[in-house]
Coordinates of N, CA and C in Angstrom, one line a residue:
M1 N -8.4 5.0 3.7 CA -8.1 6.3 3.1 C -9.3 7.2 3.6
T2 N -9.0 8.5 3.7 CA -10.0 9.5 4.1 C -10.1 10.6 3.1
A3 N -11.3 10.9 2.8 CA -11.6 12.0 1.9 C -12.4 13.1 2.6
A4 N -12.1 14.3 2.3 CA -13.0 15.4 2.8 C -13.9 15.8 1.7
V5 N -15.2 16.0 2.1 CA -16.2 16.4 1.1 C -16.7 17.8 1.6
I6 N -16.4 18.8 0.8 CA -16.8 20.2 1.1 C -18.0 20.5 0.2
G7 N -19.1 20.9 0.9 CA -20.3 21.2 0.2 C -21.2 20.0 0.3
G8 N -22.1 19.8 -0.7 CA -23.0 18.7 -0.7 C -24.3 19.1 0.1
M9 N -25.1 18.1 0.2 CA -26.4 18.3 0.8 C -26.5 17.5 2.1
D10 N -27.0 18.1 3.2 CA -27.1 17.4 4.4 C -27.9 16.2 4.3
R11 N -29.0 16.3 3.6 CA -29.9 15.1 3.5 C -29.3 13.9 2.8
L12 N -28.3 14.1 2.0 CA -27.6 13.1 1.3 C -26.4 12.5 2.1
Q13 N -26.1 13.0 3.3 CA -24.9 12.6 4.0 C -24.9 11.1 4.3
P14 N -26.0 10.4 4.7 CA -26.0 9.0 4.9 C -25.6 8.2 3.6
H15 N -26.1 8.7 2.4 CA -25.8 8.1 1.1 C -24.4 8.4 0.7
Y16 N -23.8 9.6 1.0 CA -22.4 9.8 0.8 C -21.6 8.9 1.6
Q17 N -21.9 8.7 2.9 CA -21.1 7.8 3.7 C -21.1 6.3 3.2
K18 N -22.3 5.9 2.8 CA -22.4 4.5 2.3 C -21.6 4.3 1.0
T19 N -21.7 5.3 0.1 CA -21.0 5.3 -1.2 C -19.5 5.3 -0.9
A20 N -19.0 6.1 0.0 CA -17.6 6.2 0.4 C -17.1 4.9 0.9
R21 N -17.9 4.2 1.8 CA -17.5 2.9 2.4 C -17.3 1.9 1.3
K22 N -18.2 1.9 0.3 CA -18.1 0.9 -0.8 C -16.8 1.2 -1.6
A23 N -16.4 2.4 -1.7 CA -15.2 2.7 -2.5 C -13.9 2.6 -1.6
G24 N -14.1 2.3 -0.4 CA -12.9 2.1 0.5 C -12.4 3.4 1.2
Y25 N -13.3 4.4 1.3 CA -13.0 5.6 1.9 C -13.8 5.9 3.2
K26 N -13.3 6.6 4.1 CA -14.0 7.2 5.2 C -14.1 8.7 4.8
I27 N -15.2 9.3 5.0 CA -15.3 10.7 4.6 C -15.6 11.6 5.8
K28 N -15.1 12.8 5.7 CA -15.3 13.9 6.6 C -16.2 14.9 5.8
M29 N -17.4 15.2 6.3 CA -18.3 16.1 5.7 C -18.2 17.5 6.2
F30 N -18.2 18.5 5.3 CA -18.3 19.9 5.7 C -19.3 20.5 4.8
T31 N -20.3 21.2 5.3 CA -21.3 21.8 4.5 C -20.8 23.0 3.7
G32 N -19.7 23.6 4.2 CA -19.2 24.8 3.5 C -19.5 26.0 4.3
T33 N -20.4 25.9 5.3 CA -20.8 27.1 6.1 C -19.9 27.2 7.3
E34 N -19.1 26.2 7.6 CA -18.3 26.3 8.8 C -17.2 27.3 8.6
N35 N -16.8 28.0 9.7 CA -15.7 29.0 9.6 C -14.4 28.3 9.8
T36 N -14.3 27.1 10.3 CA -13.1 26.5 10.6 C -12.8 25.2 9.8
I37 N -13.2 25.2 8.6 CA -12.9 24.0 7.8 C -11.5 23.6 7.8
T38 N -10.6 24.6 7.5 CA -9.2 24.3 7.3 C -8.6 23.8 8.7
E39 N -9.1 24.2 9.8 CA -8.6 23.8 11.1 C -9.1 22.4 11.5
R40 N -10.2 22.0 10.9 CA -10.8 20.7 11.2 C -10.6 19.6 10.2
L41 N -9.8 19.9 9.2 CA -9.6 18.8 8.1 C -8.8 17.6 8.7
G42 N -7.8 17.9 9.5 CA -7.0 16.7 10.0 C -6.2 16.1 8.9
S43 N -6.1 14.8 9.0 CA -5.3 14.0 8.0 C -6.3 13.4 7.0
I44 N -6.1 13.9 5.7 CA -7.0 13.4 4.6 C -6.1 13.1 3.4
D45 N -6.6 12.2 2.6 CA -5.9 11.8 1.4 C -6.4 12.4 0.1
L46 N -7.6 13.0 0.2 CA -8.3 13.5 -1.0 C -9.3 14.5 -0.6
M47 N -9.5 15.6 -1.3 CA -10.5 16.6 -1.1 C -11.4 16.7 -2.3
I48 N -12.7 16.6 -2.0 CA -13.7 16.8 -3.1 C -14.6 18.0 -2.7
I49 N -14.7 19.0 -3.6 CA -15.4 20.2 -3.4 C -16.6 20.2 -4.4
F50 N -17.8 20.2 -3.8 CA -19.0 20.4 -4.6 C -19.3 21.9 -4.8
T51 N -18.9 22.5 -5.9 CA -18.9 23.9 -6.0 C -20.3 24.6 -6.1
N52 N -21.3 23.8 -6.4 CA -22.6 24.5 -6.4 C -23.3 24.6 -5.1
K53 N -22.7 24.0 -4.0 CA -23.2 24.1 -2.7 C -22.3 24.7 -1.7
V54 N -21.3 25.5 -2.1 CA -20.3 26.0 -1.2 C -20.0 27.5 -1.6
S55 N -19.7 28.3 -0.7 CA -19.4 29.7 -1.0 C -18.0 29.8 -1.6
H56 N -17.8 30.9 -2.3 CA -16.5 31.1 -3.0 C -15.4 31.2 -2.0
S57 N -15.6 31.8 -0.8 CA -14.6 32.0 0.2 C -14.2 30.6 0.8
A58 N -15.3 29.8 1.1 CA -15.0 28.5 1.6 C -14.3 27.6 0.6
R59 N -14.7 27.7 -0.6 CA -14.0 26.9 -1.7 C -12.5 27.3 -1.7
K60 N -12.3 28.6 -1.7 CA -10.9 29.1 -1.8 C -10.1 28.7 -0.6
N61 N -10.6 28.8 0.6 CA -9.9 28.4 1.8 C -9.6 26.9 1.8
A62 N -10.6 26.1 1.5 CA -10.4 24.7 1.5 C -9.3 24.3 0.4
F63 N -9.4 24.9 -0.8 CA -8.5 24.6 -1.9 C -7.1 24.9 -1.5
E64 N -6.9 26.1 -0.9 CA -5.6 26.5 -0.5 C -5.0 25.6 0.6
A65 N -5.9 25.2 1.6 CA -5.4 24.3 2.6 C -4.9 23.0 2.1
A66 N -5.7 22.5 1.1 CA -5.3 21.2 0.5 C -4.0 21.3 -0.3
R67 N -3.9 22.4 -1.1 CA -2.7 22.6 -1.9 C -1.5 22.7 -1.0
S68 N -1.6 23.4 0.1 CA -0.4 23.6 1.0 C 0.1 22.3 1.6
E69 N -0.8 21.3 1.6 CA -0.4 19.9 2.1 C -0.3 18.9 1.0
N70 N -0.3 19.4 -0.3 CA -0.2 18.5 -1.4 C -1.2 17.4 -1.5
I71 N -2.4 17.8 -1.1 CA -3.6 16.9 -1.1 C -4.3 17.1 -2.4
P72 N -4.6 16.0 -3.2 CA -5.3 16.2 -4.4 C -6.7 16.7 -4.2
V73 N -7.1 17.6 -5.1 CA -8.5 18.3 -5.0 C -9.2 18.0 -6.3
I74 N -10.5 17.5 -6.1 CA -11.4 17.4 -7.2 C -12.6 18.3 -7.0
M75 N -12.8 19.1 -8.0 CA -14.0 20.1 -7.9 C -15.0 19.6 -8.9
C76 N -16.3 19.5 -8.4 CA -17.4 19.1 -9.2 C -18.5 20.1 -9.0
H77 N -19.3 20.4 -10.0 CA -20.4 21.3 -9.8 C -21.6 20.6 -9.2
S78 N -21.8 19.4 -9.6 CA -22.9 18.6 -9.1 C -22.6 18.0 -7.8
C79 N -23.6 17.8 -6.9 CA -23.3 17.2 -5.6 C -24.1 15.9 -5.4
G80 N -24.4 15.2 -6.4 CA -25.1 14.0 -6.3 C -24.3 12.8 -5.8
V81 N -24.9 11.8 -5.4 CA -24.2 10.6 -4.9 C -23.4 10.0 -6.1
S82 N -23.9 9.9 -7.3 CA -23.2 9.3 -8.4 C -22.0 10.2 -8.7
T83 N -22.0 11.5 -8.5 CA -20.8 12.3 -8.7 C -19.8 12.0 -7.7
L84 N -20.2 11.8 -6.5 CA -19.2 11.4 -5.4 C -18.6 10.1 -5.8
R85 N -19.4 9.1 -6.2 CA -18.9 7.8 -6.6 C -17.9 7.9 -7.7
D86 N -18.2 8.7 -8.7 CA -17.2 8.9 -9.8 C -15.9 9.5 -9.3
C87 N -16.0 10.5 -8.4 CA -14.8 11.1 -7.9 C -13.9 10.1 -7.0
L88 N -14.6 9.3 -6.2 CA -13.9 8.4 -5.4 C -13.2 7.2 -6.2
N89 N -13.9 6.8 -7.2 CA -13.4 5.7 -8.0 C -12.4 6.1 -9.1
N90 N -12.2 7.4 -9.3 CA -11.3 7.9 -10.3 C -10.5 9.2 -9.8
P91 N -9.8 9.1 -8.7 CA -9.1 10.3 -8.2 C -7.8 10.4 -8.8
K92 N -7.7 10.3 -10.1 CA -6.4 10.3 -10.8 C -6.1 11.7 -11.3
P93 N -4.8 12.0 -11.6 CA -4.5 13.3 -12.1 C -5.2 13.7 -13.4
D94 N -5.6 12.6 -14.2 CA -6.2 12.9 -15.5 C -7.7 13.0 -15.4
C95 N -8.2 12.9 -14.2 CA -9.7 13.0 -14.0 C -10.2 14.4 -14.5
P96 N -11.2 14.4 -15.3 CA -11.6 15.7 -15.9 C -12.1 16.7 -14.8
M97 N -12.4 16.2 -13.6 CA -12.9 17.1 -12.6 C -11.8 17.6 -11.7
K98 N -10.6 17.2 -12.0 CA -9.4 17.6 -11.1 C -9.3 19.1 -11.0
G99 N -9.1 19.5 -9.8 CA -8.9 21.0 -9.6 C -7.4 21.3 -9.4

């Protein structure tokens, strides 16, 4: 399974990758500053948006792209590794972080 992570911290990317592998995911990282996030998403099963590290317009564009493809979106304010782990291990509709 593949998850897109929008936002987050560049220095934590290796830790994000390791955490995702342990949860059975491959992740595609986007810092939120790219102009072409929606064009580069490709085939994903889940989108996680770290809202404290991404612009409003990038969040909106990514969210709309995911919704148009019926991809589940989880929005979290925190961008820590433990937050990513929680999102990947509980991507259910009743997840409190569900967007």
